[in-house]
Amino acid sequence: MNILLLGSGGREHAMACQLAASPRCSHLYVAPGNAGTAAMANHYGQTSIQNIDIPPTDFKAIHACVLKYGIEMVVVGPEAPLVAGIRDYFESQPLLRNVMVIGPSKQCAQLEGSKDYAKDFMRRHNIPTAAYRTFTADTLNDGIAFLHTLKPPYVLKADGLAAGKGVLILPTIEEAERELTAMLKDAKFGEASAKVVIEEYLSGIELSVFVLADGKHYKLLPTAKDYKRIGEGDTGLNTGGMGSISPVHFADKNFMKKVEERIVIPTVKGLFQEGTPYKGFIFVGLMAVANNTTGELDPYVIEYNVRMGDPETESVFPRIMSDMVDLFEHVWNGNLQQTSLEIDPRTAACVMAVAEGYPEHYEKGRPIKGLAQVNDSLVFHAGTRISSDDQVLTNGGRVLCVTTLANSMPEALLKSYQEISKISWDGMYYRRDIGQDLLKMIVTK
Ligand code: AMP
Ligand code: GLY
């Protein structure tokens, strides 16, 4: 089968490795891909792999590429093409209708594309989430009054996609009032903050749960925890993610039972019942909140994403032992219940290395050294490209990550840190405390 994978991050490199490893995949095209996916061409005997220089939101160019290369399956990595309706585009084109697009419809993608839509969906289906209300410029005064009914810190969320920057957590009422006004009246996040969700602050520990759904049935993929802040000890600016660990030990059987019963089943069922069956990955960002009565952790939804997480994919996907092409075919055919998911029980630890200055201003084009010295771990490229003289250069803020699978988290972390230290470029930075919070929880338990 010829497969097209859309995207260019570490997530897509990790997905590409799984797809290429399937005996069912004869040609894998990655649009636009990175230096990591370009280099795969030499590593998978039976599969040919090639980058195609097309942006993942250029539907016309993707259309032409699918016809030119006889593509039968399109796997969508990032959210932008989904929110822009790539699934619906394929369904509307007679020659593309039978191509298996792995990703939800435009309507379902609103779960990520609009916070208000997602919150309203959760309310309709009694899915546990923080209490909230939504405001526009016309109801700014009501919004300010609502803020006064809440306790600090205050959580303000731009309704639309705001490149991961649209959530503000503010310690004082004065800042909350000021920021709410800037979002609604001064379009602080452009059109994305024409509506703002104000919600109750949830105190707890976050984790990511991933679901692969075929419209009616679903499989739970391994859990992961990511590390969002740039600085050690979870300090400094938010990033796309600086590392990840899978599985998350506190998401035990009892906790995951609650996640399934209270969140996953009502989500998949709710979408089906509303006539918008969901096919693809659902990424549920959860807060595990201590229940004062039972003493147990209870899951609350912080957000839905309509794709896999990055860098969670880089620790989750290497643990999936089932054939990914088979799984995706079951998603398309709506019979996921007929297949089983095999998971590697080991722990995966992923450490992301970024360019100096990220997530603000950073330079690109720095030569990366030492890649060939890494042999005990996986290296997933994110922002990299190959120069005309065949050097691997930095080409983004998040540059690459190293993932190790081992029998314990300390072992996996030790190896990832040993291996990443063999790689270097001018201005390379990575956090040295990935997983430390989880290790402390285990020790103090
Ligand atoms: P989101 O883009 O909705 O995932 O929000 C970004 C980050 O803000 C989350 O990963 C959380 O760390 C934090 N956050 C969002 N909503 C809440 C909330 N209601 N209570 C506490 N923290 C939150
Ligand atoms: N790592 C968080 C995300 O992919 O949104």
Short mmCIF file of C-alpha atoms and ligand atoms in Angstrom, two decimals:
data_model
loop_
_atom_site.label_atom_id
_atom_site.label_comp_id
_atom_site.label_asym_id
_atom_site.label_seq_id
_atom_site.Cartn_x
_atom_site.Cartn_y
_atom_site.Cartn_z
CA MET A 1 0.00 0.00 0.00
CA ASN A 2 1.18 3.54 -0.75
CA ILE A 3 0.75 5.86 2.22
CA LEU A 4 1.02 9.63 2.60
CA LEU A 5 1.83 11.02 6.05
CA LEU A 6 1.21 14.75 6.61
CA GLY A 7 3.44 16.75 8.94
CA SER A 8 7.05 17.51 9.75
CA GLY A 9 7.58 17.12 13.49
CA GLY A 10 8.98 14.52 15.85
CA ARG A 11 5.47 13.12 16.05
CA GLU A 12 5.48 12.45 12.32
CA HIS A 13 8.98 10.94 12.37
CA ALA A 14 7.82 8.52 15.10
CA MET A 15 4.66 7.73 13.09
CA ALA A 16 6.70 7.26 9.92
CA CYS A 17 8.90 4.67 11.67
CA GLN A 18 5.83 2.63 12.65
CA LEU A 19 4.25 2.85 9.20
CA ALA A 20 7.49 1.98 7.40
CA ALA A 21 7.96 -1.04 9.67
CA SER A 22 4.68 -2.53 8.46
CA PRO A 23 5.07 -5.16 5.74
CA ARG A 24 1.87 -3.71 4.28
CA CYS A 25 3.52 -0.37 3.46
CA SER A 26 5.34 -0.37 0.13
CA HIS A 27 5.86 3.37 -0.38
CA LEU A 28 5.71 5.97 2.35
CA TYR A 29 5.57 9.64 1.37
CA VAL A 30 5.96 12.31 4.04
CA ALA A 31 4.75 15.85 3.33
CA PRO A 32 6.80 17.83 4.03
CA GLY A 33 8.81 15.65 6.48
CA ASN A 34 12.23 16.55 7.89
CA ALA A 35 15.84 15.33 7.75
CA GLY A 36 14.88 12.35 9.91
CA THR A 37 12.17 11.09 7.57
CA ALA A 38 14.46 11.81 4.59
CA ALA A 39 17.17 9.61 6.13
CA MET A 40 14.75 6.71 6.66
CA ALA A 41 15.03 5.85 2.98
CA ASN A 42 18.13 3.77 3.77
CA HIS A 43 16.78 1.86 6.76
CA TYR A 44 13.64 0.01 5.75
CA GLY A 45 14.46 -2.64 3.18
CA GLN A 46 11.01 -3.38 1.84
CA THR A 47 9.57 0.13 2.05
CA SER A 48 10.63 3.12 -0.01
CA ILE A 49 10.37 6.42 1.85
CA GLN A 50 10.40 9.89 0.38
CA ASN A 51 9.74 13.46 1.52
CA ILE A 52 7.44 15.54 -0.66
CA ASP A 53 7.66 19.31 -0.36
CA ILE A 54 3.97 20.11 0.18
CA PRO A 55 2.49 22.00 3.16
CA PRO A 56 -0.05 19.80 5.02
CA THR A 57 -2.82 22.36 4.49
CA ASP A 58 -2.44 22.69 0.70
CA PHE A 59 -5.36 20.41 -0.23
CA LYS A 60 -5.01 20.99 -3.99
CA ALA A 61 -1.34 19.93 -3.95
CA ILE A 62 -2.16 16.94 -1.71
CA HIS A 63 -4.94 15.98 -4.12
CA ALA A 64 -2.49 15.96 -7.04
CA CYS A 65 0.10 14.04 -5.01
CA VAL A 66 -2.42 11.34 -4.02
CA LEU A 67 -3.37 10.76 -7.65
CA LYS A 68 0.20 10.92 -8.92
CA TYR A 69 1.55 8.34 -6.45
CA GLY A 70 -1.52 6.09 -6.18
CA ILE A 71 -1.90 6.80 -2.44
CA GLU A 72 -4.46 4.63 -0.65
CA MET A 73 -4.08 5.96 2.89
CA VAL A 74 -3.45 9.49 4.23
CA VAL A 75 -2.38 9.77 7.86
CA VAL A 76 -2.80 13.29 9.24
CA GLY A 77 -0.25 14.29 11.91
CA PRO A 78 -1.06 17.89 12.92
CA GLU A 79 -4.43 19.51 13.69
CA ALA A 80 -4.38 22.32 11.10
CA PRO A 81 -5.43 20.20 8.06
CA LEU A 82 -8.13 18.52 10.18
CA VAL A 83 -9.57 21.78 11.46
CA ALA A 84 -9.44 23.07 7.86
CA GLY A 85 -11.49 20.01 6.79
CA ILE A 86 -9.13 17.68 4.92
CA ARG A 87 -11.37 14.71 5.65
CA ASP A 88 -14.41 16.50 4.19
CA TYR A 89 -12.35 17.65 1.20
CA PHE A 90 -11.46 14.04 0.35
CA GLU A 91 -15.09 12.97 0.72
CA SER A 92 -16.18 15.75 -1.64
CA GLN A 93 -13.81 14.68 -4.44
CA PRO A 94 -14.99 11.70 -6.54
CA LEU A 95 -11.43 10.50 -7.17
CA LEU A 96 -10.41 10.76 -3.51
CA ARG A 97 -13.53 9.39 -1.84
CA ASN A 98 -12.10 5.91 -1.31
CA VAL A 99 -8.75 7.04 0.03
CA MET A 100 -8.51 6.12 3.72
CA VAL A 101 -8.02 9.40 5.58
CA ILE A 102 -6.95 8.76 9.16
CA GLY A 103 -8.26 11.77 11.05
CA PRO A 104 -11.64 13.21 12.01
CA SER A 105 -14.05 15.40 10.05
CA LYS A 106 -14.05 19.19 10.25
CA GLN A 107 -17.05 19.08 12.57
CA CYS A 108 -15.31 16.68 14.99
CA ALA A 109 -12.09 18.70 14.76
CA GLN A 110 -13.99 21.53 16.45
CA LEU A 111 -13.26 19.64 19.67
CA GLU A 112 -9.79 21.15 19.32
CA GLY A 113 -10.63 24.11 17.08
CA SER A 114 -13.09 25.69 19.52
CA LYS A 115 -12.79 25.50 23.31
CA ASP A 116 -16.42 26.63 23.63
CA TYR A 117 -17.57 23.80 21.34
CA ALA A 118 -15.56 21.28 23.37
CA LYS A 119 -16.89 22.54 26.71
CA ASP A 120 -20.46 22.53 25.43
CA PHE A 121 -20.01 18.96 24.15
CA MET A 122 -18.72 17.87 27.57
CA ARG A 123 -21.65 19.57 29.28
CA ARG A 124 -24.14 17.79 26.99
CA HIS A 125 -22.58 14.43 27.83
CA ASN A 126 -21.82 14.95 31.53
CA ILE A 127 -18.08 14.55 30.99
CA PRO A 128 -16.12 15.81 34.01
CA THR A 129 -14.35 19.11 33.29
CA ALA A 130 -13.82 22.46 35.03
CA ALA A 131 -16.94 24.64 35.47
CA TYR A 132 -16.96 27.44 32.87
CA ARG A 133 -18.75 30.19 31.00
CA THR A 134 -18.09 31.73 27.59
CA PHE A 135 -18.04 35.47 26.82
CA THR A 136 -17.77 37.78 23.80
CA ALA A 137 -16.98 41.51 23.46
CA ASP A 138 -20.69 42.23 23.95
CA THR A 139 -20.77 40.37 27.26
CA LEU A 140 -17.41 41.60 28.60
CA ASN A 141 -19.03 43.12 31.71
CA ASP A 142 -20.74 39.81 32.50
CA GLY A 143 -17.35 38.14 32.07
CA ILE A 144 -15.77 40.50 34.58
CA ALA A 145 -18.64 39.87 37.00
CA PHE A 146 -18.16 36.10 36.53
CA LEU A 147 -14.44 36.45 37.33
CA HIS A 148 -15.44 37.97 40.68
CA THR A 149 -17.40 34.81 41.55
CA LEU A 150 -14.26 32.65 41.13
CA LYS A 151 -11.21 32.15 43.33
CA PRO A 152 -7.69 32.84 41.99
CA PRO A 153 -5.86 31.76 39.92
CA TYR A 154 -8.07 32.64 36.95
CA VAL A 155 -8.08 30.56 33.76
CA LEU A 156 -8.84 32.40 30.49
CA LYS A 157 -8.90 30.50 27.20
CA ALA A 158 -9.14 31.97 23.73
CA ASP A 159 -11.85 29.96 21.98
CA GLY A 160 -9.96 29.29 18.73
CA LEU A 161 -6.55 27.94 17.76
CA ALA A 162 -3.86 30.33 19.01
CA ALA A 163 -0.65 28.38 18.34
CA GLY A 164 -0.71 26.93 21.86
CA LYS A 165 -0.57 30.40 23.45
CA GLY A 166 -4.26 31.07 24.00
CA VAL A 167 -4.53 29.87 27.62
CA LEU A 168 -3.70 32.35 30.38
CA ILE A 169 -3.51 31.47 34.06
CA LEU A 170 -3.53 34.65 36.09
CA PRO A 171 -2.85 35.06 39.80
CA THR A 172 -4.83 38.27 40.49
CA ILE A 173 -8.29 39.58 39.64
CA GLU A 174 -6.76 42.79 38.23
CA GLU A 175 -4.66 40.84 35.69
CA ALA A 176 -7.60 38.60 34.85
CA GLU A 177 -9.83 41.64 34.14
CA ARG A 178 -7.10 43.30 32.08
CA GLU A 179 -6.35 40.20 30.01
CA LEU A 180 -10.02 39.39 29.46
CA THR A 181 -10.50 42.92 28.11
CA ALA A 182 -7.39 42.61 25.89
CA MET A 183 -8.63 39.31 24.48
CA LEU A 184 -12.20 40.39 23.79
CA LYS A 185 -11.87 44.08 22.99
CA ASP A 186 -8.33 44.34 21.56
CA ALA A 187 -8.25 40.95 19.78
CA LYS A 188 -5.12 39.90 21.69
CA PHE A 189 -5.18 36.53 19.87
CA GLY A 190 -6.92 37.86 16.76
CA GLU A 191 -10.10 36.07 15.72
CA ALA A 192 -9.22 33.21 18.12
CA SER A 193 -10.10 35.37 21.13
CA ALA A 194 -13.38 36.77 19.75
CA LYS A 195 -14.86 34.35 22.31
CA VAL A 196 -13.19 33.56 25.64
CA VAL A 197 -13.88 30.64 27.95
CA ILE A 198 -13.36 31.44 31.63
CA GLU A 199 -13.06 28.34 33.75
CA GLU A 200 -12.50 27.15 37.26
CA TYR A 201 -8.87 26.37 38.11
CA LEU A 202 -8.20 22.67 38.67
CA SER A 203 -5.34 21.71 40.92
CA GLY A 204 -3.69 18.36 40.27
CA ILE A 205 -1.27 16.52 38.03
CA GLU A 206 -1.67 16.40 34.25
CA LEU A 207 -1.43 13.46 31.91
CA SER A 208 -2.33 12.65 28.32
CA VAL A 209 -4.65 9.83 27.33
CA PHE A 210 -4.82 8.73 23.69
CA VAL A 211 -7.71 7.00 22.01
CA LEU A 212 -7.89 5.56 18.52
CA ALA A 213 -11.54 5.57 17.43
CA ASP A 214 -13.31 4.12 14.38
CA GLY A 215 -16.58 6.01 14.83
CA LYS A 216 -18.13 3.45 17.17
CA HIS A 217 -15.35 1.42 18.77
CA TYR A 218 -12.08 2.52 20.24
CA LYS A 219 -8.71 1.35 21.54
CA LEU A 220 -6.92 3.03 24.41
CA LEU A 221 -3.29 3.69 23.52
CA PRO A 222 -0.59 4.01 26.19
CA THR A 223 -0.76 7.03 28.51
CA ALA A 224 1.99 9.64 28.60
CA LYS A 225 3.05 12.71 30.53
CA ASP A 226 4.64 15.65 28.79
CA TYR A 227 6.74 18.52 30.12
CA LYS A 228 5.42 21.79 28.75
CA ARG A 229 7.58 24.52 30.29
CA ILE A 230 10.98 25.50 28.93
CA GLY A 231 12.70 25.56 32.34
CA GLU A 232 13.56 22.82 34.81
CA GLY A 233 11.12 22.41 37.70
CA ASP A 234 8.30 23.45 35.32
CA THR A 235 9.31 27.10 35.14
CA GLY A 236 9.36 29.68 32.34
CA LEU A 237 7.40 29.89 29.13
CA ASN A 238 5.13 27.21 27.69
CA THR A 239 6.56 25.21 24.79
CA GLY A 240 5.24 22.54 22.47
CA GLY A 241 6.68 20.02 24.94
CA MET A 242 10.20 19.29 26.22
CA GLY A 243 9.98 15.55 26.84
CA SER A 244 7.59 12.76 27.66
CA ILE A 245 7.28 9.55 29.65
CA SER A 246 5.04 6.59 28.84
CA PRO A 247 3.33 4.97 30.68
CA VAL A 248 2.29 7.22 33.58
CA HIS A 249 2.46 5.06 36.71
CA PHE A 250 -0.35 6.79 38.64
CA ALA A 251 -2.77 6.11 35.78
CA ASP A 252 -3.37 2.64 37.21
CA LYS A 253 -6.24 0.24 36.45
CA ASN A 254 -8.63 1.96 38.84
CA PHE A 255 -7.89 5.44 37.47
CA MET A 256 -8.09 4.28 33.84
CA LYS A 257 -11.43 2.60 34.54
CA LYS A 258 -12.77 6.01 35.57
CA VAL A 259 -11.19 7.61 32.49
CA GLU A 260 -12.91 5.08 30.24
CA GLU A 261 -16.29 5.15 31.95
CA ARG A 262 -16.55 8.87 32.61
CA ILE A 263 -14.68 10.29 29.61
CA VAL A 264 -13.73 7.99 26.73
CA ILE A 265 -17.00 6.07 26.36
CA PRO A 266 -19.24 9.18 26.67
CA THR A 267 -16.99 11.01 24.19
CA VAL A 268 -17.02 8.33 21.48
CA LYS A 269 -20.68 7.50 22.08
CA GLY A 270 -21.69 11.16 22.29
CA LEU A 271 -20.07 11.98 18.96
CA PHE A 272 -21.70 8.94 17.36
CA GLN A 273 -25.14 9.79 18.75
CA GLU A 274 -24.85 13.38 17.54
CA GLY A 275 -24.31 12.11 14.00
CA THR A 276 -20.62 13.03 13.90
CA PRO A 277 -18.82 9.72 14.38
CA TYR A 278 -15.14 10.25 15.14
CA LYS A 279 -12.48 8.36 13.19
CA GLY A 280 -8.91 9.01 14.23
CA PHE A 281 -6.89 9.88 17.29
CA ILE A 282 -8.47 11.64 20.25
CA PHE A 283 -5.94 13.14 22.63
CA VAL A 284 -7.55 13.84 25.99
CA GLY A 285 -5.54 16.21 28.17
CA LEU A 286 -6.48 15.31 31.73
CA MET A 287 -5.99 16.71 35.19
CA ALA A 288 -5.89 14.04 37.89
CA VAL A 289 -7.47 15.79 40.88
CA ALA A 290 -7.40 14.39 44.43
CA ASN A 291 -10.90 13.65 45.69
CA ASN A 292 -11.14 14.91 49.27
CA THR A 293 -13.81 12.35 50.19
CA THR A 294 -12.41 9.15 48.67
CA GLY A 295 -8.72 10.09 48.73
CA GLU A 296 -8.49 8.81 45.14
CA LEU A 297 -7.49 10.65 41.98
CA ASP A 298 -10.37 11.63 39.71
CA PRO A 299 -9.91 12.55 36.02
CA TYR A 300 -11.12 15.89 34.60
CA VAL A 301 -10.77 16.93 30.96
CA ILE A 302 -8.57 19.98 30.44
CA GLU A 303 -8.78 19.85 26.65
CA TYR A 304 -9.37 17.64 23.65
CA ASN A 305 -6.97 17.54 20.72
CA VAL A 306 -7.89 15.80 17.49
CA ARG A 307 -4.42 14.37 16.82
CA MET A 308 -1.61 12.68 18.68
CA GLY A 309 0.52 14.74 21.07
CA ASP A 310 4.04 15.88 20.35
CA PRO A 311 6.34 14.80 22.10
CA GLU A 312 3.96 12.19 23.58
CA THR A 313 3.90 10.27 20.29
CA GLU A 314 7.67 9.88 20.53
CA SER A 315 7.23 7.83 23.74
CA VAL A 316 3.83 6.24 22.97
CA PHE A 317 4.36 5.01 19.40
CA PRO A 318 7.59 3.06 19.99
CA ARG A 319 5.59 1.03 22.54
CA ILE A 320 2.91 0.00 20.04
CA MET A 321 3.80 -3.44 18.72
CA SER A 322 0.72 -4.01 16.54
CA ASP A 323 0.87 -3.30 12.81
CA MET A 324 -0.09 0.36 12.43
CA VAL A 325 -1.35 -0.01 8.86
CA ASP A 326 -3.68 -2.81 9.99
CA LEU A 327 -4.93 -0.70 12.87
CA PHE A 328 -5.61 2.27 10.58
CA GLU A 329 -7.44 0.05 8.11
CA HIS A 330 -9.68 -1.13 10.96
CA VAL A 331 -10.29 2.51 11.86
CA TRP A 332 -11.38 3.24 8.30
CA ASN A 333 -13.58 0.13 8.08
CA GLY A 334 -15.19 0.76 11.48
CA ASN A 335 -14.21 -2.63 12.90
CA LEU A 336 -11.51 -1.85 15.45
CA GLN A 337 -13.22 -4.29 17.82
CA GLN A 338 -11.99 -7.13 15.61
CA THR A 339 -8.33 -6.43 16.29
CA SER A 340 -6.19 -6.34 19.39
CA LEU A 341 -3.57 -3.86 20.41
CA GLU A 342 -0.22 -5.15 21.56
CA ILE A 343 1.81 -2.85 23.78
CA ASP A 344 5.44 -3.10 24.87
CA PRO A 345 5.31 -3.11 28.71
CA ARG A 346 8.60 -1.23 29.03
CA THR A 347 8.87 2.47 29.89
CA ALA A 348 9.74 4.99 27.20
CA ALA A 349 11.55 8.21 28.14
CA CYS A 350 11.80 10.97 25.55
CA VAL A 351 13.99 14.05 25.97
CA MET A 352 13.54 16.93 23.52
CA ALA A 353 16.42 19.20 22.51
CA VAL A 354 15.62 22.70 21.31
CA ALA A 355 17.33 25.72 19.81
CA GLU A 356 18.67 28.41 22.15
CA GLY A 357 16.00 31.12 22.58
CA TYR A 358 13.03 28.80 21.93
CA PRO A 359 10.05 29.28 22.44
CA GLU A 360 10.82 32.91 21.55
CA HIS A 361 13.36 33.99 18.95
CA TYR A 362 15.87 31.36 17.80
CA GLU A 363 18.29 30.80 14.93
CA LYS A 364 17.98 28.08 12.30
CA GLY A 365 20.60 26.46 10.07
CA ARG A 366 23.07 25.25 12.72
CA PRO A 367 24.91 22.00 11.78
CA ILE A 368 24.04 19.07 14.07
CA LYS A 369 26.88 16.77 15.13
CA GLY A 370 27.02 13.34 16.72
CA LEU A 371 23.84 11.77 15.30
CA ALA A 372 25.69 8.69 14.07
CA GLN A 373 27.04 8.05 17.59
CA VAL A 374 23.58 7.33 19.02
CA ASN A 375 23.01 3.62 18.76
CA ASP A 376 21.11 2.45 21.85
CA SER A 377 18.19 4.86 21.57
CA LEU A 378 15.81 6.22 18.97
CA VAL A 379 16.35 9.71 17.57
CA PHE A 380 13.25 11.45 16.24
CA HIS A 381 13.84 14.59 14.24
CA ALA A 382 11.52 17.60 14.55
CA GLY A 383 12.89 20.88 13.15
CA THR A 384 15.71 19.59 10.96
CA ARG A 385 16.57 19.69 7.27
CA ILE A 386 19.32 18.41 5.00
CA SER A 387 21.61 20.99 3.39
CA SER A 388 22.71 20.85 -0.24
CA ASP A 389 26.01 19.30 0.93
CA ASP A 390 24.19 16.60 2.95
CA GLN A 391 24.61 18.04 6.44
CA VAL A 392 21.77 17.85 8.95
CA LEU A 393 20.87 21.40 10.02
CA THR A 394 18.54 22.78 12.69
CA ASN A 395 15.35 24.10 11.12
CA GLY A 396 13.00 24.89 13.99
CA GLY A 397 12.63 25.54 17.73
CA ARG A 398 12.18 21.94 18.78
CA VAL A 399 14.97 20.22 16.87
CA LEU A 400 15.05 16.54 17.80
CA CYS A 401 14.44 14.13 20.63
CA VAL A 402 15.94 10.93 21.96
CA THR A 403 13.71 8.11 23.20
CA THR A 404 14.80 5.01 25.09
CA LEU A 405 12.74 1.97 26.04
CA ALA A 406 13.85 0.18 29.20
CA ASN A 407 12.53 -2.00 31.98
CA SER A 408 12.37 0.91 34.41
CA MET A 409 11.93 4.68 34.17
CA PRO A 410 15.34 5.48 35.77
CA GLU A 411 17.06 3.18 33.29
CA ALA A 412 15.20 4.68 30.31
CA LEU A 413 16.00 8.22 31.47
CA LEU A 414 19.66 7.46 32.13
CA LYS A 415 20.11 6.04 28.66
CA SER A 416 18.24 8.86 26.93
CA TYR A 417 20.42 11.43 28.72
CA GLN A 418 23.61 9.48 27.91
CA GLU A 419 22.66 9.27 24.26
CA ILE A 420 21.47 12.86 23.85
CA SER A 421 24.78 14.08 25.27
CA LYS A 422 26.50 12.64 22.18
CA ILE A 423 24.56 15.07 19.98
CA SER A 424 25.46 18.74 19.76
CA TRP A 425 24.94 21.99 17.90
CA ASP A 426 25.63 25.57 18.68
CA GLY A 427 22.98 26.64 21.23
CA MET A 428 21.47 23.18 21.91
CA TYR A 429 19.36 23.08 25.11
CA TYR A 430 17.36 20.38 26.86
CA ARG A 431 15.77 20.00 30.27
CA ARG A 432 17.63 17.67 32.61
CA ASP A 433 14.67 16.91 34.87
CA ILE A 434 12.30 15.01 32.58
CA GLY A 435 10.49 12.36 34.64
CA GLN A 436 11.88 13.57 37.98
CA ASP A 437 8.42 14.55 39.30
CA LEU A 438 7.13 11.05 38.57
CA LEU A 439 10.17 9.42 40.18
CA LYS A 440 9.62 11.52 43.34
CA MET A 441 5.96 10.44 43.45
CA ILE A 442 7.01 6.79 43.25
CA VAL A 443 9.64 7.17 45.98
CA THR A 444 7.34 9.03 48.39
CA LYS A 445 4.38 6.69 47.87
P1 AMP B 1 -4.91 23.85 27.18
O1 AMP B 1 -4.38 24.54 25.97
O2 AMP B 1 -6.39 23.92 27.36
O3 AMP B 1 -4.33 22.46 27.35
O4 AMP B 1 -4.25 24.62 28.42
C1 AMP B 1 -2.86 24.79 28.54
C2 AMP B 1 -2.41 24.44 29.93
O5 AMP B 1 -3.05 25.28 30.88
C3 AMP B 1 -2.80 23.03 30.35
O6 AMP B 1 -1.87 22.08 29.91
C4 AMP B 1 -2.83 23.17 31.84
O7 AMP B 1 -1.52 23.07 32.39
C5 AMP B 1 -3.32 24.55 32.05
N1 AMP B 1 -4.76 24.58 32.30
C6 AMP B 1 -5.75 24.66 31.38
N2 AMP B 1 -6.96 24.65 31.94
C7 AMP B 1 -6.76 24.58 33.27
C8 AMP B 1 -7.63 24.55 34.41
N3 AMP B 1 -8.95 24.62 34.30
N4 AMP B 1 -7.06 24.45 35.61
C9 AMP B 1 -5.73 24.40 35.76
N5 AMP B 1 -4.85 24.44 34.75
C10 AMP B 1 -5.35 24.53 33.50
N1 GLY B 2 2.38 17.92 23.88
C1 GLY B 2 1.17 18.61 23.81
C2 GLY B 2 0.56 18.70 22.48
O1 GLY B 2 0.91 18.00 21.56
O2 GLY B 2 -0.37 19.50 22.33
#
